[in-house]
Amino acid sequence: MKLICYYSYTGNTRALAYKIKEKYGYDICEIKPATPYSDDYDKVVNDAQEEVNMNYQPEIQDLGVNIYDYDTIILMTPVWWYTVASPVNTFLHKYDLKGKTIIPVATNGGWLGHTFEDIERISGANVKEVLSLKYNQDVLTEEDKFNDFLERIDD
């Protein structure tokens, strides 16, 4: 069984997560920080840089699902300073994902950095079918790439 787990600050990653859910009907859960981030985007960008530099793992809310019931997790994250967003970092450290397959999807406005390598290193899971998508002012700029990805993940 497949589960979509996502974190989204601006809503871009959430929108893609729900497109996958619409197409395949997979279960879905949101990774939410226990204390929400500020609505001030520039403040969050600055705070995110500090969090990444400190390998910060903010407390996250209960997922509402048992991830151990799933063999494959489609893990969706925005890229924060060349890696996963801090709430996703917490998720990767909190749950034992060894033996699972992770299909990572990263949304970014610039450079992917070492996001996928970090997911594999931290989780110890089998990482496959990676997808990096660029956004430009809240518009997906690589829709064909996303649609091709959708065709590959349902095996």
C-alpha positions as a Markdown table, in Angstrom:
| # | Residue | x | y | z |
|---|---|---|---|---|
| 1 | Met | 0.0 | 0.0 | 0.0 |
| 2 | Lys | 1.1 | 3.5 | -0.8 |
| 3 | Leu | 0.8 | 6.6 | 1.5 |
| 4 | Ile | 1.4 | 10.2 | 0.5 |
| 5 | Cys | 3.1 | 12.2 | 3.3 |
| 6 | Tyr | 3.7 | 15.9 | 2.6 |
| 7 | Tyr | 4.7 | 19.1 | 4.2 |
| 8 | Ser | 3.7 | 22.4 | 2.6 |
| 9 | Tyr | 4.4 | 25.9 | 3.8 |
| 10 | Thr | 3.0 | 27.9 | 0.8 |
| 11 | Gly | 0.5 | 25.3 | -0.5 |
| 12 | Asn | 2.4 | 24.3 | -3.6 |
| 13 | Thr | 3.4 | 20.9 | -2.3 |
| 14 | Arg | -0.1 | 20.3 | -0.9 |
| 15 | Ala | -1.6 | 20.9 | -4.3 |
| 16 | Leu | 0.6 | 18.3 | -5.9 |
| 17 | Ala | 0.0 | 15.8 | -3.1 |
| 18 | Tyr | -3.7 | 16.1 | -3.7 |
| 19 | Lys | -3.3 | 15.7 | -7.5 |
| 20 | Ile | -1.6 | 12.3 | -6.8 |
| 21 | Lys | -4.4 | 11.4 | -4.4 |
| 22 | Glu | -7.0 | 12.3 | -7.0 |
| 23 | Lys | -5.4 | 10.2 | -9.6 |
| 24 | Tyr | -4.7 | 7.1 | -7.5 |
| 25 | Gly | -6.8 | 7.3 | -4.4 |
| 26 | Tyr | -3.8 | 6.7 | -2.1 |
| 27 | Asp | -4.1 | 7.6 | 1.6 |
| 28 | Ile | -2.7 | 10.9 | 2.5 |
| 29 | Cys | -1.3 | 12.6 | 5.6 |
| 30 | Glu | 0.1 | 16.1 | 6.3 |
| 31 | Ile | 3.3 | 16.6 | 8.3 |
| 32 | Lys | 2.5 | 19.6 | 10.5 |
| 33 | Pro | 4.8 | 21.3 | 12.9 |
| 34 | Ala | 3.3 | 21.4 | 16.4 |
| 35 | Thr | 3.9 | 25.2 | 16.4 |
| 36 | Pro | 3.0 | 26.7 | 13.0 |
| 37 | Tyr | 5.5 | 28.8 | 11.1 |
| 38 | Ser | 4.9 | 32.6 | 10.7 |
| 39 | Asp | 2.8 | 33.9 | 7.9 |
| 40 | Asp | 5.7 | 36.2 | 7.0 |
| 41 | Tyr | 7.4 | 34.4 | 4.2 |
| 42 | Asp | 10.7 | 36.3 | 4.4 |
| 43 | Lys | 10.9 | 35.5 | 8.2 |
| 44 | Val | 10.4 | 31.8 | 7.5 |
| 45 | Val | 13.1 | 31.8 | 4.8 |
| 46 | Asn | 15.5 | 33.3 | 7.3 |
| 47 | Asp | 14.5 | 31.0 | 10.1 |
| 48 | Ala | 14.7 | 28.0 | 7.7 |
| 49 | Gln | 18.3 | 28.7 | 7.0 |
| 50 | Glu | 19.1 | 28.7 | 10.7 |
| 51 | Glu | 17.1 | 25.5 | 11.2 |
| 52 | Val | 18.9 | 23.7 | 8.4 |
| 53 | Asn | 22.3 | 24.8 | 9.7 |
| 54 | Met | 21.4 | 23.5 | 13.2 |
| 55 | Asn | 19.8 | 20.3 | 11.8 |
| 56 | Tyr | 16.7 | 21.4 | 13.8 |
| 57 | Gln | 13.9 | 18.9 | 14.2 |
| 58 | Pro | 10.7 | 20.8 | 15.3 |
| 59 | Glu | 8.1 | 18.8 | 17.1 |
| 60 | Ile | 5.4 | 17.6 | 14.6 |
| 61 | Gln | 1.8 | 16.7 | 15.2 |
| 62 | Asp | 0.4 | 13.2 | 15.1 |
| 63 | Leu | 0.1 | 12.0 | 11.4 |
| 64 | Gly | -3.3 | 10.5 | 11.9 |
| 65 | Val | -2.2 | 7.3 | 10.2 |
| 66 | Asn | 0.1 | 4.4 | 11.1 |
| 67 | Ile | 2.9 | 4.7 | 8.6 |
| 68 | Tyr | 4.0 | 1.1 | 9.4 |
| 69 | Asp | 0.8 | -0.1 | 7.6 |
| 70 | Tyr | 2.4 | 1.1 | 4.3 |
| 71 | Asp | 5.3 | -0.3 | 2.3 |
| 72 | Thr | 5.7 | 2.7 | 0.0 |
| 73 | Ile | 5.7 | 6.4 | 1.1 |
| 74 | Ile | 5.5 | 9.2 | -1.4 |
| 75 | Leu | 7.3 | 11.8 | 0.6 |
| 76 | Met | 6.7 | 15.4 | -0.6 |
| 77 | Thr | 8.7 | 18.4 | 0.7 |
| 78 | Pro | 9.6 | 21.9 | -0.3 |
| 79 | Val | 13.4 | 22.4 | -0.6 |
| 80 | Trp | 14.7 | 24.6 | 2.3 |
| 81 | Trp | 18.3 | 25.7 | 1.8 |
| 82 | Tyr | 19.2 | 22.7 | -0.4 |
| 83 | Thr | 17.6 | 20.0 | 1.7 |
| 84 | Val | 14.2 | 18.9 | 3.1 |
| 85 | Ala | 12.0 | 21.3 | 5.1 |
| 86 | Ser | 12.6 | 21.0 | 8.9 |
| 87 | Pro | 9.3 | 19.2 | 9.6 |
| 88 | Val | 10.2 | 16.6 | 7.1 |
| 89 | Asn | 13.6 | 16.3 | 8.7 |
| 90 | Thr | 11.8 | 15.5 | 12.0 |
| 91 | Phe | 9.6 | 12.9 | 10.2 |
| 92 | Leu | 12.7 | 11.2 | 8.7 |
| 93 | His | 14.3 | 11.0 | 12.1 |
| 94 | Lys | 11.2 | 10.1 | 14.1 |
| 95 | Tyr | 10.0 | 7.0 | 12.2 |
| 96 | Asp | 11.9 | 3.8 | 11.4 |
| 97 | Leu | 11.6 | 3.7 | 7.6 |
| 98 | Lys | 14.2 | 1.0 | 6.9 |
| 99 | Gly | 12.7 | -1.7 | 4.6 |
| 100 | Lys | 10.2 | 0.8 | 3.1 |
| 101 | Thr | 10.3 | 2.4 | -0.3 |
| 102 | Ile | 10.3 | 6.2 | -0.4 |
| 103 | Ile | 9.4 | 8.0 | -3.6 |
| 104 | Pro | 10.5 | 11.6 | -2.9 |
| 105 | Val | 9.0 | 14.7 | -4.5 |
| 106 | Ala | 10.7 | 18.0 | -3.9 |
| 107 | Thr | 9.3 | 21.4 | -4.9 |
| 108 | Asn | 11.7 | 24.3 | -5.2 |
| 109 | Gly | 12.2 | 27.7 | -6.7 |
| 110 | Gly | 15.9 | 27.2 | -7.3 |
| 111 | Trp | 18.4 | 24.5 | -6.7 |
| 112 | Leu | 17.5 | 21.0 | -5.3 |
| 113 | Gly | 20.9 | 20.6 | -3.5 |
| 114 | His | 21.3 | 17.4 | -1.6 |
| 115 | Thr | 17.6 | 16.9 | -0.8 |
| 116 | Phe | 17.2 | 13.3 | -2.2 |
| 117 | Glu | 20.6 | 12.2 | -0.8 |
| 118 | Asp | 19.6 | 13.4 | 2.6 |
| 119 | Ile | 16.3 | 11.5 | 2.5 |
| 120 | Glu | 18.1 | 8.3 | 1.6 |
| 121 | Arg | 20.8 | 8.9 | 4.2 |
| 122 | Ile | 18.5 | 9.8 | 7.1 |
| 123 | Ser | 15.8 | 7.2 | 6.4 |
| 124 | Gly | 17.8 | 4.2 | 5.4 |
| 125 | Ala | 14.9 | 3.4 | 3.0 |
| 126 | Asn | 15.0 | 2.3 | -0.6 |
| 127 | Val | 14.6 | 5.7 | -2.5 |
| 128 | Lys | 13.4 | 5.5 | -6.1 |
| 129 | Glu | 11.6 | 7.5 | -8.8 |
| 130 | Val | 12.7 | 10.9 | -7.4 |
| 131 | Leu | 11.1 | 14.0 | -8.8 |
| 132 | Ser | 12.1 | 17.6 | -8.4 |
| 133 | Leu | 9.7 | 20.3 | -9.6 |
| 134 | Lys | 10.3 | 24.0 | -10.0 |
| 135 | Tyr | 7.7 | 26.6 | -9.1 |
| 136 | Asn | 7.6 | 30.1 | -10.4 |
| 137 | Gln | 5.3 | 32.4 | -8.4 |
| 138 | Asp | 3.1 | 29.6 | -7.3 |
| 139 | Val | 2.8 | 28.1 | -10.8 |
| 140 | Leu | 4.1 | 24.6 | -11.6 |
| 141 | Thr | 6.5 | 25.2 | -14.5 |
| 142 | Glu | 7.2 | 21.5 | -15.2 |
| 143 | Glu | 3.7 | 20.0 | -15.6 |
| 144 | Asp | 4.7 | 17.5 | -18.3 |
| 145 | Lys | 7.4 | 16.2 | -16.0 |
| 146 | Phe | 4.9 | 15.8 | -13.2 |
| 147 | Asn | 2.5 | 13.9 | -15.4 |
| 148 | Asp | 5.2 | 11.6 | -16.6 |
| 149 | Phe | 6.1 | 10.9 | -13.0 |
| 150 | Leu | 2.5 | 10.1 | -12.2 |
| 151 | Glu | 2.5 | 7.4 | -14.8 |
| 152 | Arg | 5.6 | 5.7 | -13.4 |
| 153 | Ile | 4.7 | 5.5 | -9.7 |
| 154 | Asp | 1.6 | 3.3 | -9.8 |
| 155 | Asp | 3.0 | -0.2 | -10.2 |
